[in-house]
Amino acid sequence: MDQVYNAVVNQLRHAVGLMLQGRFSAAAATLIVYAVYAALRAVGYLVTNREKMRRAETEIRNWEERRRKAVETRDAKLYERVLREKSRVDRLKRELEAERLKASIATFAAWLACFKILWDSVGGMPVVDVPLPWGYAKISFAAWFLANSFWAGALLDRVGLAVRALGKRRTR
């Protein structure tokens, strides 16, 4: 197994190492980071049961709306009927959280695996010259990966929301 891993790391070192040299190494490193994060989002997307989540969210939202309406109108009978469903709604909330946790765990495990492989292959390779008051400092790929990871996920989430919104607009 170690031989297979070492072969993968060496192939990746050769392939990615060529992209991380020269004038455009920072751009290539950034593209690699965003590609990895897009793949990680796909992992989370694939392990969740989206239909189950959508149904649970709809039922919870409807129940909360009925409960709010019962409180606003001060209708005791409606409020009692709504409260009878509370245990079912609580179970749906737990199932929804379990699906979200499943996606988070899968994404985190994939992130650790990707980071380990990238660290072993090109982690110490300097890719970016960062201007500092006393001169330039070379930043390694691993440091650049971690620095970009703070905003890569949020940016990709926003892009995904925009793409979904455009898709919904076109289907209307």
Coordinates of N, CA and C in Angstrom, one line a residue:
M1 N 0.8 -1.2 0.0 CA 0.0 0.0 0.0 C 0.9 1.3 0.0
D2 N 2.0 1.2 0.7 CA 2.9 2.3 0.8 C 3.5 2.6 -0.6
Q3 N 3.7 1.6 -1.4 CA 4.3 1.7 -2.7 C 3.3 2.4 -3.6
V4 N 2.0 2.1 -3.5 CA 1.0 2.7 -4.3 C 0.8 4.2 -3.9
Y5 N 0.8 4.5 -2.6 CA 0.7 5.8 -2.2 C 1.9 6.7 -2.6
N6 N 3.1 6.1 -2.5 CA 4.3 6.8 -2.9 C 4.3 7.0 -4.4
A7 N 3.8 6.1 -5.2 CA 3.7 6.3 -6.7 C 2.7 7.4 -7.0
V8 N 1.6 7.4 -6.3 CA 0.6 8.5 -6.5 C 1.2 9.9 -6.1
V9 N 1.9 9.9 -5.0 CA 2.5 11.2 -4.6 C 3.6 11.6 -5.6
N10 N 4.4 10.7 -6.1 CA 5.5 11.1 -7.0 C 4.9 11.5 -8.3
Q11 N 3.8 10.9 -8.8 CA 3.2 11.3 -10.1 C 2.6 12.7 -9.9
L12 N 1.9 12.9 -8.7 CA 1.3 14.2 -8.5 C 2.4 15.3 -8.3
R13 N 3.5 14.9 -7.7 CA 4.6 15.9 -7.5 C 5.1 16.3 -8.9
H14 N 5.2 15.4 -9.8 CA 5.7 15.7 -11.1 C 4.7 16.5 -11.9
A15 N 3.5 16.1 -11.9 CA 2.4 16.8 -12.7 C 2.1 18.2 -12.1
V16 N 1.9 18.3 -10.9 CA 1.6 19.6 -10.3 C 2.8 20.4 -10.1
G17 N 3.9 19.8 -9.8 CA 5.2 20.6 -9.6 C 5.5 21.4 -10.8
L18 N 5.2 20.9 -12.0 CA 5.5 21.7 -13.2 C 4.6 22.9 -13.3
M19 N 3.4 22.8 -12.8 CA 2.5 24.0 -12.9 C 2.9 25.0 -11.8
L20 N 3.5 24.6 -10.7 CA 3.8 25.4 -9.6 C 5.2 26.1 -9.7
Q21 N 5.7 26.1 -10.9 CA 7.0 26.8 -11.1 C 6.8 27.9 -12.0
G22 N 7.6 28.9 -11.9 CA 7.6 30.0 -12.8 C 6.7 31.2 -12.4
R23 N 6.4 32.0 -13.4 CA 5.8 33.3 -13.2 C 4.3 33.1 -12.7
F24 N 3.7 32.0 -13.2 CA 2.2 31.9 -12.8 C 2.0 30.8 -11.8
S25 N 3.0 30.6 -10.9 CA 2.8 29.6 -9.9 C 1.7 29.9 -8.9
A26 N 1.5 31.2 -8.6 CA 0.5 31.6 -7.6 C -0.9 31.4 -8.2
A27 N -1.1 31.7 -9.5 CA -2.3 31.5 -10.1 C -2.6 30.0 -10.2
A28 N -1.6 29.2 -10.6 CA -1.8 27.7 -10.7 C -2.2 27.2 -9.3
A29 N -1.5 27.6 -8.3 CA -1.7 27.1 -6.9 C -3.1 27.5 -6.5
T30 N -3.6 28.7 -6.8 CA -4.9 29.1 -6.5 C -6.0 28.3 -7.2
L31 N -5.7 28.0 -8.5 CA -6.6 27.2 -9.3 C -6.7 25.8 -8.7
I32 N -5.6 25.2 -8.3 CA -5.6 23.9 -7.6 C -6.4 23.9 -6.4
V33 N -6.2 24.9 -5.5 CA -7.0 25.0 -4.3 C -8.5 25.1 -4.6
Y34 N -8.9 25.9 -5.5 CA -10.3 26.0 -5.8 C -10.8 24.7 -6.4
A35 N -10.0 24.0 -7.2 CA -10.5 22.8 -7.8 C -10.7 21.7 -6.7
V36 N -9.8 21.7 -5.8 CA -9.9 20.8 -4.6 C -11.1 21.1 -3.9
Y37 N -11.4 22.4 -3.6 CA -12.6 22.7 -2.8 C -13.9 22.4 -3.6
A38 N -13.9 22.6 -4.9 CA -15.0 22.2 -5.7 C -15.3 20.7 -5.6
A39 N -14.2 19.9 -5.6 CA -14.4 18.5 -5.5 C -14.9 18.1 -4.1
L40 N -14.4 18.9 -3.1 CA -14.8 18.6 -1.7 C -16.3 18.9 -1.6
R41 N -16.8 20.0 -2.2 CA -18.2 20.3 -2.1 C -19.0 19.2 -2.8
A42 N -18.5 18.7 -3.9 CA -19.2 17.6 -4.6 C -19.3 16.4 -3.7
V43 N -18.3 16.1 -2.9 CA -18.3 15.0 -2.0 C -19.5 15.1 -1.0
G44 N -19.5 16.3 -0.4 CA -20.6 16.6 0.5 C -22.0 16.5 -0.2
Y45 N -22.1 17.0 -1.4 CA -23.3 17.0 -2.1 C -23.7 15.6 -2.5
L46 N -22.8 14.7 -2.8 CA -23.1 13.3 -3.2 C -23.5 12.4 -2.0
V47 N -23.0 12.7 -0.8 CA -23.3 11.8 0.3 C -24.6 12.2 1.0
T48 N -25.2 13.3 0.7 CA -26.5 13.7 1.3 C -27.7 13.2 0.5
N49 N -28.7 12.9 1.2 CA -30.0 12.6 0.5 C -30.8 13.9 0.4
R50 N -30.6 14.6 -0.7 CA -31.2 15.9 -0.9 C -32.7 15.9 -0.9
E51 N -33.3 14.8 -1.4 CA -34.7 14.8 -1.4 C -35.3 14.6 0.0
K52 N -34.6 13.8 0.8 CA -35.0 13.6 2.2 C -34.9 14.9 2.9
M53 N -33.8 15.6 2.7 CA -33.6 16.9 3.4 C -34.6 17.9 2.9
R54 N -34.9 18.0 1.6 CA -35.9 18.9 1.1 C -37.3 18.7 1.8
R55 N -37.7 17.4 1.8 CA -39.0 17.0 2.4 C -39.0 17.4 3.9
A56 N -38.0 17.1 4.6 CA -37.9 17.4 6.1 C -38.0 18.9 6.3
E57 N -37.2 19.7 5.5 CA -37.2 21.1 5.7 C -38.6 21.7 5.4
T58 N -39.3 21.2 4.4 CA -40.6 21.6 4.0 C -41.6 21.3 5.1
E59 N -41.6 20.1 5.7 CA -42.5 19.7 6.8 C -42.2 20.6 8.0
I60 N -41.0 20.8 8.3 CA -40.6 21.6 9.5 C -41.1 23.0 9.3
R61 N -40.9 23.6 8.2 CA -41.3 25.0 7.9 C -42.8 25.1 8.0
N62 N -43.6 24.1 7.4 CA -45.0 24.1 7.5 C -45.5 24.0 8.9
W63 N -44.9 23.1 9.7 CA -45.3 23.0 11.1 C -45.0 24.3 11.9
E64 N -43.9 24.9 11.7 CA -43.6 26.1 12.4 C -44.5 27.2 12.0
E65 N -44.9 27.2 10.7 CA -45.9 28.2 10.3 C -47.3 28.0 11.0
R66 N -47.7 26.7 11.0 CA -49.0 26.4 11.7 C -48.9 26.7 13.2
R67 N -47.7 26.5 13.8 CA -47.6 26.8 15.2 C -47.6 28.3 15.5
R68 N -46.9 29.1 14.6 CA -47.0 30.5 14.7 C -48.4 31.0 14.5
K69 N -49.1 30.5 13.5 CA -50.5 30.9 13.3 C -51.4 30.6 14.5
A70 N -51.2 29.4 15.1 CA -52.0 29.1 16.3 C -51.7 30.0 17.4
V71 N -50.5 30.4 17.6 CA -50.1 31.3 18.7 C -50.7 32.7 18.4
E72 N -50.6 33.2 17.2 CA -51.1 34.5 16.8 C -52.6 34.6 16.9
T73 N -53.3 33.6 16.5 CA -54.7 33.6 16.6 C -55.3 33.2 17.9
R74 N -54.4 32.7 18.8 CA -54.7 32.2 20.1 C -55.8 31.1 20.1
D75 N -55.7 30.2 19.1 CA -56.6 29.1 18.9 C -56.0 27.9 19.6
A76 N -56.7 27.6 20.8 CA -56.2 26.5 21.6 C -56.3 25.1 21.0
K77 N -57.3 24.9 20.2 CA -57.5 23.6 19.6 C -56.4 23.4 18.5
L78 N -56.2 24.4 17.7 CA -55.2 24.3 16.7 C -53.8 24.1 17.3
Y79 N -53.6 24.8 18.4 CA -52.3 24.7 19.1 C -52.1 23.3 19.6
E80 N -53.1 22.7 20.2 CA -53.0 21.3 20.7 C -52.7 20.4 19.5
R81 N -53.4 20.5 18.4 CA -53.1 19.7 17.2 C -51.7 19.8 16.8
V82 N -51.2 21.1 16.8 CA -49.9 21.3 16.3 C -48.9 20.7 17.3
L83 N -49.1 20.8 18.6 CA -48.2 20.3 19.6 C -48.2 18.7 19.5
R84 N -49.2 18.1 19.1 CA -49.2 16.6 19.0 C -48.2 16.2 17.9
E85 N -47.9 17.0 17.0 CA -46.9 16.7 15.9 C -45.5 17.1 16.3
K86 N -45.3 17.7 17.5 CA -44.0 18.2 17.9 C -42.9 17.1 17.9
S87 N -43.3 15.9 18.4 CA -42.3 14.8 18.5 C -41.8 14.4 17.1
R88 N -42.8 14.3 16.1 CA -42.4 14.0 14.8 C -41.5 15.1 14.1
V89 N -41.8 16.3 14.4 CA -41.0 17.4 13.9 C -39.6 17.4 14.5
D90 N -39.6 17.1 15.8 CA -38.2 17.0 16.4 C -37.4 15.9 15.8
R91 N -38.1 14.8 15.5 CA -37.4 13.6 14.9 C -36.9 14.1 13.5
L92 N -37.7 14.8 12.8 CA -37.3 15.3 11.4 C -36.1 16.2 11.6
K93 N -36.1 17.1 12.6 CA -35.0 18.0 12.8 C -33.7 17.2 13.1
R94 N -33.8 16.1 13.9 CA -32.6 15.3 14.2 C -32.1 14.6 12.9
E95 N -33.1 14.1 12.1 CA -32.7 13.5 10.8 C -32.0 14.5 9.9
L96 N -32.5 15.7 9.9 CA -31.9 16.7 9.0 C -30.5 17.0 9.5
E97 N -30.3 17.2 10.8 CA -29.0 17.4 11.3 C -28.0 16.3 11.1
A98 N -28.6 15.0 11.1 CA -27.7 13.9 10.9 C -27.3 13.9 9.4
E99 N -28.1 14.3 8.5 CA -27.7 14.4 7.1 C -26.7 15.4 6.9
R100 N -26.8 16.6 7.5 CA -25.8 17.6 7.4 C -24.5 17.2 8.1
L101 N -24.6 16.5 9.2 CA -23.4 16.0 9.8 C -22.7 15.0 9.0
K102 N -23.4 14.1 8.3 CA -22.9 13.1 7.4 C -22.1 13.8 6.3
A103 N -22.6 14.9 5.7 CA -21.9 15.6 4.7 C -20.7 16.3 5.2
S104 N -20.8 16.9 6.4 CA -19.6 17.5 7.0 C -18.5 16.5 7.3
I105 N -18.8 15.4 7.8 CA -17.8 14.4 8.1 C -17.2 13.9 6.8
A106 N -18.0 13.6 5.8 CA -17.4 13.1 4.5 C -16.5 14.2 3.9
T107 N -16.9 15.5 4.0 CA -16.1 16.5 3.4 C -14.8 16.7 4.2
F108 N -14.9 16.6 5.5 CA -13.7 16.8 6.3 C -12.7 15.7 6.1
A109 N -13.2 14.4 6.0 CA -12.3 13.3 5.7 C -11.7 13.4 4.4
A110 N -12.4 13.9 3.4 CA -11.9 14.1 2.0 C -10.8 15.2 2.1
W111 N -11.1 16.3 2.8 CA -10.2 17.4 3.0 C -8.9 16.9 3.6
L112 N -9.0 16.2 4.6 CA -7.7 15.6 5.2 C -6.9 14.8 4.3
A113 N -7.6 13.9 3.5 CA -6.9 13.1 2.5 C -6.3 13.9 1.5
C114 N -7.0 14.9 0.9 CA -6.4 15.8 -0.1 C -5.2 16.5 0.4
F115 N -5.4 17.1 1.6 CA -4.3 17.9 2.2 C -3.1 17.0 2.4
K116 N -3.3 15.8 2.9 CA -2.2 14.9 3.2 C -1.4 14.6 1.9
I117 N -2.2 14.3 0.9 CA -1.5 13.9 -0.4 C -0.8 15.1 -1.0
L118 N -1.5 16.3 -1.0 CA -0.9 17.5 -1.5 C 0.3 17.9 -0.7
W119 N 0.3 17.8 0.6 CA 1.4 18.1 1.5 C 2.6 17.2 1.2
D120 N 2.3 15.9 1.0 CA 3.4 15.0 0.7 C 4.0 15.2 -0.6
S121 N 3.2 15.7 -1.6 CA 3.7 15.9 -2.9 C 4.3 17.2 -3.2
V122 N 3.6 18.3 -2.9 CA 4.1 19.6 -3.2 C 4.0 20.6 -2.0
G123 N 3.8 20.1 -0.8 CA 3.5 21.0 0.3 C 4.6 22.0 0.6
G124 N 5.8 21.6 0.5 CA 6.9 22.6 0.9 C 7.4 23.4 -0.3
M125 N 6.8 23.2 -1.4 CA 7.3 24.0 -2.6 C 6.8 25.4 -2.5
P126 N 7.8 26.4 -2.7 CA 7.4 27.8 -2.6 C 6.6 28.2 -3.9
V127 N 5.5 28.8 -3.7 CA 4.6 29.2 -4.9 C 4.3 30.6 -5.0
V128 N 4.4 31.4 -3.9 CA 4.0 32.8 -3.9 C 5.0 33.6 -3.2
D129 N 5.3 34.8 -3.8 CA 6.1 35.8 -3.2 C 5.2 36.8 -2.6
V130 N 5.2 36.9 -1.3 CA 4.3 37.9 -0.6 C 5.1 39.1 -0.2
P131 N 4.6 40.3 -0.6 CA 5.4 41.5 -0.2 C 5.2 41.8 1.2
L132 N 6.2 42.0 1.9 CA 6.2 42.4 3.3 C 7.0 43.7 3.5
P133 N 6.8 44.4 4.6 CA 7.6 45.7 4.7 C 9.1 45.6 4.6
W134 N 9.6 44.4 5.0 CA 11.1 44.2 4.9 C 11.6 43.5 3.7
G135 N 10.6 43.2 2.8 CA 11.0 42.5 1.5 C 10.0 41.5 1.2
Y136 N 10.4 40.5 0.4 CA 9.4 39.5 -0.1 C 9.7 38.2 0.7
A137 N 8.6 37.5 1.0 CA 8.7 36.2 1.6 C 8.1 35.2 0.7
K138 N 8.7 34.0 0.6 CA 8.2 32.9 -0.2 C 7.2 32.1 0.7
I139 N 6.0 31.9 0.1 CA 5.0 31.1 0.8 C 4.9 29.7 0.2
S140 N 4.9 28.7 1.0 CA 4.8 27.3 0.5 C 3.4 27.0 0.0
F141 N 3.3 26.0 -0.8 CA 2.0 25.6 -1.3 C 1.0 25.2 -0.1
A142 N 1.6 24.6 0.9 CA 0.7 24.2 2.0 C 0.2 25.4 2.7
A143 N 1.0 26.4 2.9 CA 0.5 27.7 3.6 C -0.5 28.4 2.6
W144 N -0.2 28.4 1.3 CA -1.1 29.0 0.4 C -2.5 28.3 0.4
F145 N -2.4 27.0 0.4 CA -3.6 26.1 0.5 C -4.4 26.5 1.7
L146 N -3.8 26.6 2.9 CA -4.5 26.9 4.1 C -5.1 28.3 4.1
A147 N -4.3 29.3 3.5 CA -4.7 30.7 3.5 C -6.0 30.8 2.6
N148 N -5.9 30.1 1.4 CA -7.0 30.2 0.5 C -8.2 29.4 1.0
S149 N -8.0 28.4 1.8 CA -9.1 27.6 2.3 C -10.1 28.4 3.2
F150 N -9.6 29.5 3.7 CA -10.5 30.4 4.6 C -11.7 31.0 3.7
W151 N -11.4 31.3 2.5 CA -12.4 32.0 1.7 C -12.9 31.1 0.5
A152 N -12.2 30.0 0.2 CA -12.5 29.2 -1.0 C -13.9 28.6 -0.8
G153 N -14.2 28.0 0.4 CA -15.5 27.4 0.6 C -16.7 28.4 0.5
A154 N -16.5 29.6 1.1 CA -17.5 30.6 1.1 C -17.8 31.1 -0.3
L155 N -16.7 31.3 -1.1 CA -16.8 31.8 -2.4 C -17.5 30.8 -3.3
L156 N -17.1 29.6 -3.2 CA -17.7 28.5 -4.0 C -19.2 28.3 -3.7
D157 N -19.5 28.5 -2.4 CA -20.9 28.4 -2.0 C -21.7 29.5 -2.7
R158 N -21.2 30.7 -2.7 CA -21.9 31.8 -3.3 C -22.0 31.6 -4.8
V159 N -21.0 31.1 -5.5 CA -21.0 30.8 -6.9 C -22.1 29.8 -7.1
G160 N -22.2 28.7 -6.3 CA -23.2 27.7 -6.4 C -24.6 28.3 -6.3
L161 N -24.8 29.1 -5.3 CA -26.1 29.8 -5.1 C -26.5 30.6 -6.4
A162 N -25.5 31.3 -6.9 CA -25.8 32.1 -8.1 C -26.1 31.2 -9.3
V163 N -25.4 30.1 -9.5 CA -25.7 29.2 -10.6 C -27.1 28.6 -10.4
R164 N -27.4 28.2 -9.2 CA -28.8 27.6 -9.0 C -29.9 28.7 -9.2
A165 N -29.6 29.9 -8.8 CA -30.6 31.0 -9.1 C -30.8 31.2 -10.6
L166 N -29.7 31.2 -11.3 CA -29.8 31.4 -12.8 C -30.5 30.2 -13.4
G167 N -30.2 29.0 -12.9 CA -30.9 27.8 -13.4 C -32.4 27.9 -13.2
K168 N -32.8 28.3 -12.0 CA -34.3 28.5 -11.7 C -34.9 29.5 -12.6
R169 N -34.2 30.6 -12.8 CA -34.7 31.7 -13.6 C -34.9 31.2 -15.0
R170 N -34.0 30.4 -15.6 CA -34.1 29.9 -16.9 C -35.2 28.9 -17.1
T171 N -35.5 28.2 -16.1 CA -36.6 27.2 -16.2 C -38.0 27.8 -16.1
R172 N -38.1 29.0 -15.7 CA -39.4 29.6 -15.6 C -39.9 30.1 -16.9

